[in-house]
mmCIF file with all atom_site columns, C-alpha atoms and ligand atoms in Angstrom:
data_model
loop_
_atom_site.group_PDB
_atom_site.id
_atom_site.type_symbol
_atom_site.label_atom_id
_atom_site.label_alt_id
_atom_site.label_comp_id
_atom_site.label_asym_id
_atom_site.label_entity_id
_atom_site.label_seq_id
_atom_site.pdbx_PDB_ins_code
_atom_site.Cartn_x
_atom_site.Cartn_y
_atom_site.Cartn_z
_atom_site.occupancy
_atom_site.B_iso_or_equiv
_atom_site.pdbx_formal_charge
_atom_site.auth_seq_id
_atom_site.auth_comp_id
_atom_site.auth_asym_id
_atom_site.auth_atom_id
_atom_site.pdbx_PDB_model_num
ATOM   1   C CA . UNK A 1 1   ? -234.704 -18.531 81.622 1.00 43.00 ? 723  UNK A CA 1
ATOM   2   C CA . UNK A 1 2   ? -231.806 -15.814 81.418 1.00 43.00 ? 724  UNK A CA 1
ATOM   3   C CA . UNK A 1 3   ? -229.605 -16.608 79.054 1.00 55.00 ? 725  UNK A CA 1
ATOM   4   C CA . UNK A 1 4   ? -226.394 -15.906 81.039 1.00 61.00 ? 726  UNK A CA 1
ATOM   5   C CA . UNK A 1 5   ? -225.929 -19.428 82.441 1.00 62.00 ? 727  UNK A CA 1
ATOM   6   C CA . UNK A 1 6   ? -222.883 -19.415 84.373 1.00 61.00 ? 728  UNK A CA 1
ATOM   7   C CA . UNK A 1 7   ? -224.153 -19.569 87.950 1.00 61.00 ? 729  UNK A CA 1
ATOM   8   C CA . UNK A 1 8   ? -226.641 -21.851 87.046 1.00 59.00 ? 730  UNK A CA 1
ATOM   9   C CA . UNK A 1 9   ? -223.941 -24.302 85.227 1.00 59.00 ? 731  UNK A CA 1
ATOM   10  C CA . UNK A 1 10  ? -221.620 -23.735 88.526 1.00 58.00 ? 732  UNK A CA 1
ATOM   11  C CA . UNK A 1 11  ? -224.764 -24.856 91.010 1.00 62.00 ? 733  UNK A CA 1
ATOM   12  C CA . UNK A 1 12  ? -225.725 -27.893 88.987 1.00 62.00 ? 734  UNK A CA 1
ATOM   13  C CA . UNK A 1 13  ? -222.193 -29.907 88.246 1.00 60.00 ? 735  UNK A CA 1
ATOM   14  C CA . UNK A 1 14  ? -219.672 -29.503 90.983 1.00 57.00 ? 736  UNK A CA 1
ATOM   15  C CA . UNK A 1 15  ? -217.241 -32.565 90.529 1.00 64.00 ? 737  UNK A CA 1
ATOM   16  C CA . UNK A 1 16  ? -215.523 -32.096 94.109 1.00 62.00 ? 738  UNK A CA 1
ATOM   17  C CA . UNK A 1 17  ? -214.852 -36.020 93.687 1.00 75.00 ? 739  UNK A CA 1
ATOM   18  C CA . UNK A 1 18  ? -213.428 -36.300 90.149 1.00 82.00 ? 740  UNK A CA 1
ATOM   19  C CA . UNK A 1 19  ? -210.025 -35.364 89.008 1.00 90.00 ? 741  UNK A CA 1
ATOM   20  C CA . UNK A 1 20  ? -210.781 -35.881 85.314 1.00 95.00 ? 742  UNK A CA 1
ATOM   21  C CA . UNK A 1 21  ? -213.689 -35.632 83.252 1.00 95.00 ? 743  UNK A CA 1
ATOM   22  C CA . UNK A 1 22  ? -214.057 -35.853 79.707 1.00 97.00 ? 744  UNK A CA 1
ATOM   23  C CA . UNK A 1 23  ? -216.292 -32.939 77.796 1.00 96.00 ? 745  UNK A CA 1
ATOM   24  C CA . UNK A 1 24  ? -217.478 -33.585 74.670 1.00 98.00 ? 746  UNK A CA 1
ATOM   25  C CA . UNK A 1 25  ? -217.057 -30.537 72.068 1.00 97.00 ? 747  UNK A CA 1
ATOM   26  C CA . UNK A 1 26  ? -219.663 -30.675 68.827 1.00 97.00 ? 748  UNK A CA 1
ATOM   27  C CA . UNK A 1 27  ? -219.319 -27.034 67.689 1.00 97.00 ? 749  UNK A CA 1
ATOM   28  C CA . UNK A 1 28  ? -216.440 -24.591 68.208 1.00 95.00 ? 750  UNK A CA 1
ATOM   29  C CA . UNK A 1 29  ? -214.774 -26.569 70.830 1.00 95.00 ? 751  UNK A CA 1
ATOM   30  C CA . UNK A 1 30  ? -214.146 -28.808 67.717 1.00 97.00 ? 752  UNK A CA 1
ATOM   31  C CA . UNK A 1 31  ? -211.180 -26.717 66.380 1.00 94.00 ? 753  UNK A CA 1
ATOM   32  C CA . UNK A 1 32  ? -211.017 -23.552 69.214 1.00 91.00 ? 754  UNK A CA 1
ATOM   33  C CA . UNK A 1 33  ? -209.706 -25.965 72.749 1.00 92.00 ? 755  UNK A CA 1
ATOM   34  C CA . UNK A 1 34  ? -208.490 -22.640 74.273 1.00 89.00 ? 756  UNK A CA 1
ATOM   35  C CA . UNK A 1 35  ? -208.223 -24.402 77.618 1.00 93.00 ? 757  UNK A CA 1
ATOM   36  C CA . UNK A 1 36  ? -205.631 -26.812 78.877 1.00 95.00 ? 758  UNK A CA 1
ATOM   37  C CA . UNK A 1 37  ? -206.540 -30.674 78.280 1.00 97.00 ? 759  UNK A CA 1
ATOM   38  C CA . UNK A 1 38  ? -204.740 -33.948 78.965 1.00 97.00 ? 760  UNK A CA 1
ATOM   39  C CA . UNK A 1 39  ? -206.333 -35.746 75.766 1.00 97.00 ? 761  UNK A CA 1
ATOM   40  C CA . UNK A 1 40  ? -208.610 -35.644 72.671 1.00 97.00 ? 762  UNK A CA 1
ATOM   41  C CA . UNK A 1 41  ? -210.211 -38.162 71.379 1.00 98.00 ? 763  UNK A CA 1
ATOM   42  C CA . UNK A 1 42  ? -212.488 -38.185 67.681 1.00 98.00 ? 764  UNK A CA 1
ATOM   43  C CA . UNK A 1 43  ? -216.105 -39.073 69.720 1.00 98.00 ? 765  UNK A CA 1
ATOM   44  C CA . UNK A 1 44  ? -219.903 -38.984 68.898 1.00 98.00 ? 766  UNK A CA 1
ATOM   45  C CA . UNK A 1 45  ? -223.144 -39.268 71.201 1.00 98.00 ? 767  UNK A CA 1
ATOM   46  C CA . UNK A 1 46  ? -225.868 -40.817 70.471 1.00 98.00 ? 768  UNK A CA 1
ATOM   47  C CA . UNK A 1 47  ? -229.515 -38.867 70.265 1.00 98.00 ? 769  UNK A CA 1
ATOM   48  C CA . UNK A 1 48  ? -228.677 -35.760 68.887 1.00 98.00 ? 770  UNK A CA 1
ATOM   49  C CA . UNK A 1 49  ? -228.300 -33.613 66.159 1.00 98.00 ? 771  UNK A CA 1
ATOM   50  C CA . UNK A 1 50  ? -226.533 -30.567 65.935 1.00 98.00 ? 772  UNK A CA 1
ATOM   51  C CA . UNK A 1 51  ? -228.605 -27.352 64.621 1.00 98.00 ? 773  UNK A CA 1
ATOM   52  C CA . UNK A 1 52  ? -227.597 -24.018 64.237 1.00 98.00 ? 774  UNK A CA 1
ATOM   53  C CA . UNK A 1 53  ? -230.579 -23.051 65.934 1.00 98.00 ? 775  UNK A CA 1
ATOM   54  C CA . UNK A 1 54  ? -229.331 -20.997 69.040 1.00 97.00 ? 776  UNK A CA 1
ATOM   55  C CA . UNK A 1 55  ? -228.764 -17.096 68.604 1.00 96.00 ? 777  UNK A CA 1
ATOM   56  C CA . UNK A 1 56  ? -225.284 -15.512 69.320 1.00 95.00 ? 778  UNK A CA 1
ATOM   57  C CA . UNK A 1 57  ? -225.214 -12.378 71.271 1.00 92.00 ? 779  UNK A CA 1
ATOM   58  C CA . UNK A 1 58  ? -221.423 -12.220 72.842 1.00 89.00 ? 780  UNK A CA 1
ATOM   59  C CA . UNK A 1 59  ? -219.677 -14.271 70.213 1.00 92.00 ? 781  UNK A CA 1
ATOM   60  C CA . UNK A 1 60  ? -220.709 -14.276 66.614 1.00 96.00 ? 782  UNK A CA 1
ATOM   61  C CA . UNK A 1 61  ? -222.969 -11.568 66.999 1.00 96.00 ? 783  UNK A CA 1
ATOM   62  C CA . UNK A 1 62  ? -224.711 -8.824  68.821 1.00 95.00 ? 784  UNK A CA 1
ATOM   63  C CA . UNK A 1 63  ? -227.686 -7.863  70.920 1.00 93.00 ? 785  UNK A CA 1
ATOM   64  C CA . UNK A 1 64  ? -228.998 -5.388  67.513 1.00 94.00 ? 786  UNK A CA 1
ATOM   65  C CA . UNK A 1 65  ? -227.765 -8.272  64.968 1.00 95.00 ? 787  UNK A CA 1
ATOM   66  C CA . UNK A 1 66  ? -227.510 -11.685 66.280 1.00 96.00 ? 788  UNK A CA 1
ATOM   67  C CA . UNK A 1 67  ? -225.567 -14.594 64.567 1.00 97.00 ? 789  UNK A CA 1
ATOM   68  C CA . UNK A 1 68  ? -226.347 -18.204 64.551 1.00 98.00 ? 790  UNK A CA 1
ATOM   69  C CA . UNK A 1 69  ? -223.785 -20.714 66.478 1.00 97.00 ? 791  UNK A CA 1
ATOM   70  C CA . UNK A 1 70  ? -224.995 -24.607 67.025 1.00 98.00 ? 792  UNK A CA 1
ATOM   71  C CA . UNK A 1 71  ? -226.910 -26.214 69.751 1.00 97.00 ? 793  UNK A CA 1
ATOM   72  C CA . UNK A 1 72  ? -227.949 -30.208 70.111 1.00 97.00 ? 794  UNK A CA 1
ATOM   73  C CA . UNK A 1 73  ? -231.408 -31.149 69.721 1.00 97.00 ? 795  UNK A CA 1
ATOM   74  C CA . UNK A 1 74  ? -233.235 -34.423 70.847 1.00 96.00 ? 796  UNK A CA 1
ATOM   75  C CA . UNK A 1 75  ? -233.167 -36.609 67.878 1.00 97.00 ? 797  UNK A CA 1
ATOM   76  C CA . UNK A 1 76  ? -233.828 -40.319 68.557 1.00 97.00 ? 798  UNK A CA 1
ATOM   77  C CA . UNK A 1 77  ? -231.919 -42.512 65.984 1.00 96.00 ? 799  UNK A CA 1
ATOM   78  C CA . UNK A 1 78  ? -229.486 -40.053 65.298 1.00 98.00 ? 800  UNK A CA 1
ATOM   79  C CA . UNK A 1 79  ? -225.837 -39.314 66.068 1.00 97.00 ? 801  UNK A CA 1
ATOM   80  C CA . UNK A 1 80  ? -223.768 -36.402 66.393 1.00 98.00 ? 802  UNK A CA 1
ATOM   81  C CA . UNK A 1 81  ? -219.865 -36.807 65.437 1.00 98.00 ? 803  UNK A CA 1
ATOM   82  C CA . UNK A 1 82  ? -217.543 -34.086 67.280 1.00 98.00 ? 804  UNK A CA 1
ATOM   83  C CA . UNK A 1 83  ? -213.927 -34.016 70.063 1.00 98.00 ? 805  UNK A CA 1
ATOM   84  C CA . UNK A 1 84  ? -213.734 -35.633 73.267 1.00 98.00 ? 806  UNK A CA 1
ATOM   85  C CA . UNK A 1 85  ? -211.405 -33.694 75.744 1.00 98.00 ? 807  UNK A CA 1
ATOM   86  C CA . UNK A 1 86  ? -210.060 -35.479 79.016 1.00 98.00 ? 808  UNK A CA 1
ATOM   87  C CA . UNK A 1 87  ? -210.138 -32.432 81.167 1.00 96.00 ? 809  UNK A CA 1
ATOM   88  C CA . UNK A 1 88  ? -210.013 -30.988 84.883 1.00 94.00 ? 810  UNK A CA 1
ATOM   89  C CA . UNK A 1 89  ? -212.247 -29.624 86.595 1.00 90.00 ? 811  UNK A CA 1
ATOM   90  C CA . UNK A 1 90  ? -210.700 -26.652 86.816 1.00 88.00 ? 812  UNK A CA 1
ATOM   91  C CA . UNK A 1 91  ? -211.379 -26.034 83.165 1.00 89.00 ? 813  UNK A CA 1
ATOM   92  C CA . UNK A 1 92  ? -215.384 -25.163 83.616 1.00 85.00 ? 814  UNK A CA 1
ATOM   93  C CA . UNK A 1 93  ? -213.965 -21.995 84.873 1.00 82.00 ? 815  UNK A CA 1
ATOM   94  C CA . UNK A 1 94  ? -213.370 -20.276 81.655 1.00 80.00 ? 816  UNK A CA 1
ATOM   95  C CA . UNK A 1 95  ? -215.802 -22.723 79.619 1.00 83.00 ? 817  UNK A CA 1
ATOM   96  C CA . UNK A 1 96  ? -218.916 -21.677 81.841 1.00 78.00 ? 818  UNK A CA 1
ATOM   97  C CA . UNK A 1 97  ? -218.026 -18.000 81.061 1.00 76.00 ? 819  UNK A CA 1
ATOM   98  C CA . UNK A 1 98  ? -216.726 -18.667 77.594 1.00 69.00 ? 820  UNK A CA 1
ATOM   99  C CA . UNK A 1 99  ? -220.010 -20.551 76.760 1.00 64.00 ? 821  UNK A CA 1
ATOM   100 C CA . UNK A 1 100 ? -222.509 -18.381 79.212 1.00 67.00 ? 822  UNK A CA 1
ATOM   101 C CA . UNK A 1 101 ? -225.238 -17.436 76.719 1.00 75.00 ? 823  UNK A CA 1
ATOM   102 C CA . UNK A 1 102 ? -227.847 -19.867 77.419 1.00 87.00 ? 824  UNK A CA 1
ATOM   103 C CA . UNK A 1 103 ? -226.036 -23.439 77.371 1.00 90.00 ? 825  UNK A CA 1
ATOM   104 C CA . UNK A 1 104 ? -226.572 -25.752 80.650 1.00 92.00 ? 826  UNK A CA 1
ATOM   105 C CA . UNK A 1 105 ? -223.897 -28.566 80.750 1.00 90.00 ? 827  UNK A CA 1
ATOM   106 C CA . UNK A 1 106 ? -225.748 -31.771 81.230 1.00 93.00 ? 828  UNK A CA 1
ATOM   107 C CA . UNK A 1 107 ? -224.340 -35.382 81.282 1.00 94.00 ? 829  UNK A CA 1
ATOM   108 C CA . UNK A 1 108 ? -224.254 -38.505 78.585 1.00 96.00 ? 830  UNK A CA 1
ATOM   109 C CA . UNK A 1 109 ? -222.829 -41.251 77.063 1.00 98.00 ? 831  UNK A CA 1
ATOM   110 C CA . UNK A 1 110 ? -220.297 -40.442 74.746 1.00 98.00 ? 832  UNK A CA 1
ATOM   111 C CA . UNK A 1 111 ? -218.450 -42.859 72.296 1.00 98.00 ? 833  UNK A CA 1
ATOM   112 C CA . UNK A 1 112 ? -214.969 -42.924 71.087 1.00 98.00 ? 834  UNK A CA 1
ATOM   113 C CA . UNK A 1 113 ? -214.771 -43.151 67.420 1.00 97.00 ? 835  UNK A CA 1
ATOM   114 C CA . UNK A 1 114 ? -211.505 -45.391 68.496 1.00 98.00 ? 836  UNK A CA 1
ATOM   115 C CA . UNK A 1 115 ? -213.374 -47.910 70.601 1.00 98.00 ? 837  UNK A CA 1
ATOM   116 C CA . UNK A 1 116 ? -214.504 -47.302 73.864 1.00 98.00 ? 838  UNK A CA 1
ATOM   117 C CA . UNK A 1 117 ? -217.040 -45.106 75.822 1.00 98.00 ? 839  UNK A CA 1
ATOM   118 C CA . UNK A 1 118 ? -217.454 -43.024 78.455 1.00 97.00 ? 840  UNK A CA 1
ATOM   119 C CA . UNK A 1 119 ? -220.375 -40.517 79.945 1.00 96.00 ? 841  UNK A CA 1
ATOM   120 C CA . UNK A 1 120 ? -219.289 -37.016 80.114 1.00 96.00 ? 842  UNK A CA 1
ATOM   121 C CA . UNK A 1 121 ? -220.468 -33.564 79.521 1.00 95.00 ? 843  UNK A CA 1
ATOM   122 C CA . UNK A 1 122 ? -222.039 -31.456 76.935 1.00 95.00 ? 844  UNK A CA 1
ATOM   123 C CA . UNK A 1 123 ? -223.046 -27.741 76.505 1.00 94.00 ? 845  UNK A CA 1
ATOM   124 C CA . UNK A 1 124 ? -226.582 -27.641 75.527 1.00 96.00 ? 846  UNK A CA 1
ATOM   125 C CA . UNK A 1 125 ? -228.748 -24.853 75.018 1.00 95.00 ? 847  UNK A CA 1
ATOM   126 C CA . UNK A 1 126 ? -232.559 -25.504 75.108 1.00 95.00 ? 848  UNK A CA 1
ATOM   127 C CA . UNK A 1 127 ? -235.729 -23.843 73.756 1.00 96.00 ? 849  UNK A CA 1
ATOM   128 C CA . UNK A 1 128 ? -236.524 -22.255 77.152 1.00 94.00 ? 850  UNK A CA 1
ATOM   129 C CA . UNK A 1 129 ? -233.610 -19.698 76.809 1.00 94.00 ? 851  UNK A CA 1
ATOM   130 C CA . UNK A 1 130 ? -233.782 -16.701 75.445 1.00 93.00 ? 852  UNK A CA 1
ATOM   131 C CA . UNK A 1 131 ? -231.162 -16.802 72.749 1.00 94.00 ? 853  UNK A CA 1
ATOM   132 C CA . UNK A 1 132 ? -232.573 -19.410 71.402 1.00 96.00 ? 854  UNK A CA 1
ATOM   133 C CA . UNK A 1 133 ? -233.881 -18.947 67.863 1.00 97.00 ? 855  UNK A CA 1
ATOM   134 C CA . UNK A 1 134 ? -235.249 -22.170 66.379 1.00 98.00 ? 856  UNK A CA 1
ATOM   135 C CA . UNK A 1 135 ? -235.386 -23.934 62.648 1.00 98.00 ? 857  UNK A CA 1
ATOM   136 C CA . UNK A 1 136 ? -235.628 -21.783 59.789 1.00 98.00 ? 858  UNK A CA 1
ATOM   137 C CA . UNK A 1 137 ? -234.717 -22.125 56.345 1.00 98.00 ? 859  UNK A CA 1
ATOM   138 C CA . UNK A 1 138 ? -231.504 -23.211 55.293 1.00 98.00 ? 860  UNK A CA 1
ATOM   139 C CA . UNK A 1 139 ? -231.253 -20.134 53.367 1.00 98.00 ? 861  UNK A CA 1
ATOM   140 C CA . UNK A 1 140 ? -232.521 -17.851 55.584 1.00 98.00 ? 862  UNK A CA 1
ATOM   141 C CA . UNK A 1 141 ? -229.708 -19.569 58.838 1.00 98.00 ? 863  UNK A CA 1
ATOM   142 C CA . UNK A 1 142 ? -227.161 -18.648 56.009 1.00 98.00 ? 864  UNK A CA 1
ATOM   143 C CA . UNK A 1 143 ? -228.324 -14.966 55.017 1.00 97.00 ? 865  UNK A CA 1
ATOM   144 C CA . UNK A 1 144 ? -228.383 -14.143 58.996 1.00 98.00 ? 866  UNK A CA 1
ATOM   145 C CA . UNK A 1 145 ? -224.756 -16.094 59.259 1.00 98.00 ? 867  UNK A CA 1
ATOM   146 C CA . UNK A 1 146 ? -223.047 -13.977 56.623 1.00 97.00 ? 868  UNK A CA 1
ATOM   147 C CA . UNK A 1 147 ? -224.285 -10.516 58.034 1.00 96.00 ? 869  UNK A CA 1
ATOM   148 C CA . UNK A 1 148 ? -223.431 -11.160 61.732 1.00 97.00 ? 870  UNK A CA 1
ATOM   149 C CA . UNK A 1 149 ? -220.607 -10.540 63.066 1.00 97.00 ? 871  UNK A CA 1
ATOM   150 C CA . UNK A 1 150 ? -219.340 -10.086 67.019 1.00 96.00 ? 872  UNK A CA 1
ATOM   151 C CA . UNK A 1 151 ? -216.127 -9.729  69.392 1.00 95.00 ? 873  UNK A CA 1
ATOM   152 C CA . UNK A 1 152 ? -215.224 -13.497 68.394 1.00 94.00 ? 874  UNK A CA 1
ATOM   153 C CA . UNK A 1 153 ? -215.636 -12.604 64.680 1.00 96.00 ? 875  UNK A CA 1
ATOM   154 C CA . UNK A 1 154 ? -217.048 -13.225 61.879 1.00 97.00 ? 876  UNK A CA 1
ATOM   155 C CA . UNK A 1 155 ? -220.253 -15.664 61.726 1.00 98.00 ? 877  UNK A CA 1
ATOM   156 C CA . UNK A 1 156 ? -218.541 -17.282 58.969 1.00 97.00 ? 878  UNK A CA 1
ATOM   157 C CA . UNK A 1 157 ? -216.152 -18.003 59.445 1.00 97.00 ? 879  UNK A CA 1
ATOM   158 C CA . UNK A 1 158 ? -217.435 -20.069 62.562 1.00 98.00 ? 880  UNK A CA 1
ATOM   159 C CA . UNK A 1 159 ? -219.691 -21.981 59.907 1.00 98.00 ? 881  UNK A CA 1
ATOM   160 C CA . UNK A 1 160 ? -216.955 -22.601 57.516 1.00 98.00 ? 882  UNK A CA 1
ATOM   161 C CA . UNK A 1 161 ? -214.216 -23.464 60.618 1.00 98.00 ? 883  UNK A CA 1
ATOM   162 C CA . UNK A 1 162 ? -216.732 -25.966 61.495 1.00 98.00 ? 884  UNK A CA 1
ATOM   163 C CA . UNK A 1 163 ? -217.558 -27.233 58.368 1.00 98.00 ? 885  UNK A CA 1
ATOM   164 C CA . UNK A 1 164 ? -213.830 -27.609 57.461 1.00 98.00 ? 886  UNK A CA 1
ATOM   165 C CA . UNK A 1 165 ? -213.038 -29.660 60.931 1.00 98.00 ? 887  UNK A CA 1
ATOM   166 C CA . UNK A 1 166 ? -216.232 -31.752 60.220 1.00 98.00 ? 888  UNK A CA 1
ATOM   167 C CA . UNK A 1 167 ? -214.558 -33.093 56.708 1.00 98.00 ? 889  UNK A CA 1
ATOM   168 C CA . UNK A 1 168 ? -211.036 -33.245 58.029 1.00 97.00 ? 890  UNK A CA 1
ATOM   169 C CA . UNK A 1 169 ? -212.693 -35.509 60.176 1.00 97.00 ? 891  UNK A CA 1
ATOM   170 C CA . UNK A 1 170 ? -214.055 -37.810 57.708 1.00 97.00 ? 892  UNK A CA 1
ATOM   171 C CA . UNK A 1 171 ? -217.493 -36.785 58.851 1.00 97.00 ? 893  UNK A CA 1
ATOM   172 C CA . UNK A 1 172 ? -220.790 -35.524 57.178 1.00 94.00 ? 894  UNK A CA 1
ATOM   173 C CA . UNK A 1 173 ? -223.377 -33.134 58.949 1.00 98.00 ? 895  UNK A CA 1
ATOM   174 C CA . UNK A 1 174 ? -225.988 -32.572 56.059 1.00 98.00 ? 896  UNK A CA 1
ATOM   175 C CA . UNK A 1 175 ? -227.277 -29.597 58.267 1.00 98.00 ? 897  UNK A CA 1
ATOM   176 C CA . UNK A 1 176 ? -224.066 -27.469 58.613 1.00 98.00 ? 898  UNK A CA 1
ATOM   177 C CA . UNK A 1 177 ? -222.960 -28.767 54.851 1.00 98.00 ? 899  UNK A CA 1
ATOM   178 C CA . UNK A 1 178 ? -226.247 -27.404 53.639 1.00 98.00 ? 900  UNK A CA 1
ATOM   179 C CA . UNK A 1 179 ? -225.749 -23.917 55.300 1.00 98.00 ? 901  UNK A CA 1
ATOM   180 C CA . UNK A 1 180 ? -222.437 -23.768 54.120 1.00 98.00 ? 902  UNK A CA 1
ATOM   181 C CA . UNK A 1 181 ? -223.227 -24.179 50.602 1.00 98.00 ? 903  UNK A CA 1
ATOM   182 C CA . UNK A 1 182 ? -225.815 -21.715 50.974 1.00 98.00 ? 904  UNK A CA 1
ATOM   183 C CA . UNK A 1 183 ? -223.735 -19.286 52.521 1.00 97.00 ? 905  UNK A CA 1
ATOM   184 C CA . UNK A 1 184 ? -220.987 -19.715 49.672 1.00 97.00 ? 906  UNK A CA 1
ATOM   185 C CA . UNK A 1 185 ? -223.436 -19.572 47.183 1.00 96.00 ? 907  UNK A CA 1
ATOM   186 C CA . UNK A 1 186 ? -224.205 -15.908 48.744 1.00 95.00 ? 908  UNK A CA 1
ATOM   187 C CA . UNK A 1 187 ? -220.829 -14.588 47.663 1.00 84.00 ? 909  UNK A CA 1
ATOM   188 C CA . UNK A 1 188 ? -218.842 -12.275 49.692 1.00 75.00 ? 910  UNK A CA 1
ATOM   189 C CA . UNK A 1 189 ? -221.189 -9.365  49.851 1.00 58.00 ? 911  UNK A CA 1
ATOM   190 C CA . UNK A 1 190 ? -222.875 -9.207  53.089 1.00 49.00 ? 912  UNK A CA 1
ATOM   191 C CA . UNK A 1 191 ? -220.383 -7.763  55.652 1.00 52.00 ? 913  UNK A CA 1
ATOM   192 C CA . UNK A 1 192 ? -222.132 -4.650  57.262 1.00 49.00 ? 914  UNK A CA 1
HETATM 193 C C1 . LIG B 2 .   ? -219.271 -27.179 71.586 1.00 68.81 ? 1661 LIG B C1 1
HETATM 194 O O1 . LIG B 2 .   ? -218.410 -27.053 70.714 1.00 68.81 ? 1661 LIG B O1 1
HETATM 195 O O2 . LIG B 2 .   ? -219.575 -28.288 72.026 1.00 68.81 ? 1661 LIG B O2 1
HETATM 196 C C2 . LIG B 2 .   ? -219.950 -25.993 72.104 1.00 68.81 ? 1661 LIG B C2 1
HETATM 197 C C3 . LIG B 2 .   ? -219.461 -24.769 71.810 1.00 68.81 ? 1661 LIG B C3 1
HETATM 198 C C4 . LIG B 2 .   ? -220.110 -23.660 72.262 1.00 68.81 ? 1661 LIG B C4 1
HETATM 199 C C5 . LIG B 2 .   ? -221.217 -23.792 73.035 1.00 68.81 ? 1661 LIG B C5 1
HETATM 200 C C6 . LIG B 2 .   ? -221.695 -25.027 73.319 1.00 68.81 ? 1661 LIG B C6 1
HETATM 201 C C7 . LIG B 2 .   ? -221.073 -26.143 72.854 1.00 68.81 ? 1661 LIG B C7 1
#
C-alpha cells in the first residue's frame, strides 16, 4: 500500500449523516489538537497497544533518515490510555493530510476515563504500509529517535512531549517510558 493515505481515508469514512464525531488521539493528538474541537475528554480503547513502530517521513523525519512516531497494534487484553475529541466532520480535512503517511482511520469503542463510552475513530497505521517499520529494540527505537529529525521537529522531543502528557495524565505506557529512558540515558549528543 502507498503510504500517502489521504484519498483512501476520504473514500472509506464519509459521515454525510453525522454532525459530531468523537476521534480518539493516542499519540501527538494527545498534546498537539491543532484543529478546532467542541470537547476533550481523558479516554482509552480497549485491544491495543501503542508502539512506536511506524516510520516518519514528513514529520519527525525524512525520506534519507526516518524517525519513529507511534502506531496501535492488536493486543487482546490490553488497553491503550490517550484524548477523546468531540469533533466535526469538517476536521478530517486537515487531519487526513496532517496524518497522510500510512494511517487509515478505522472505527471502535472508545471509553471515557469519566464514565461513559462511545465508538469513534482512530488513526491506525498497519504492517501493509510502507512506512511501517516494526519492533526493534528498545535501544535501538531510541538511538533512531534521537538522530531524526523533520519539518515538525525534533524526534524527541515528540517522545518526551508524549511521555510528559502520558504522566500528567496519571497514566503509565511501559513501552514509550522505556524508550524514553533510553533515549535520556543517550545524552544530548546525537543531533546531526
Ligand atoms: C494520534 O495521536 O492518535 C495519532 C497521531 C498521529 C497519527 C496517528 C494517530
Amino acid at each position: 500500500m502507498s503510504a500517502d493515505t489521504t484519498s483512501i481515508n476520504r473514500t472509506l469514512h464519509r459521515f454525510h449523516d453525522q454532525e459530531q464525531l468523537w476521534l480518539f488521539g493516542y499519540g501527538s493528538l494527545i498534546w498537539k489538537a491543532d484543529f478546532e474541537f467542541i470537547e476533550r475528554r481523558p479516554a482509552r480503547i480497549r485491544g491495543w497497544s501503542r508502539r512506536f513502530w511506524q516510520g516518519s517521513h514528513d514529520h519527525r523525519g525524512t525520506a534519507a533518515a526516518p524517525g519513529r512516531v507511534v502506531t496501535l497494534v492488536a493486543d487482546p487484553g490490553a488497553q491503550c490510555s490517550g484524548m477523546a475529541y468531540l469533533i466535526t466532520p469538517a476536521v478530517f480535512d486537515h487531519l487526513d493530510l496532517r496524518e497522510k503517511n500510512g494511517y487509515l482511520r478505522e472505527v471502535v469503542p472508545i471509553e471515557f476515563c469519566a464514565g461513559g463510552a462511545s465508538e469513534g475513530l482512530i488513526y491506525i497505521a498497519g504492517p501493509d504500509n510502507e512506512a511501517f517499520l516494526g519492533d526493534a529494540p528498545d535501544a535501538a527505537i531510541a538511538r533512531q529517535i534521537a538522530r531524526a529529525r523533520g519539518p515538525s521537529g525534533l524526534n524527541r522531543d515528540y517522545l518526551l512531549q508524549l511521555a510528559d502528557a502520558l504522566r500528567a495524565m496519571g497514566e503509565e505506557d511501559p513501552h514509550v517510558f522505556a524508550i524514553e529512558h533510553e533515549l535520556l540515558a543517550l545524552g544530548p549528543l546525537t543531533q546531526q
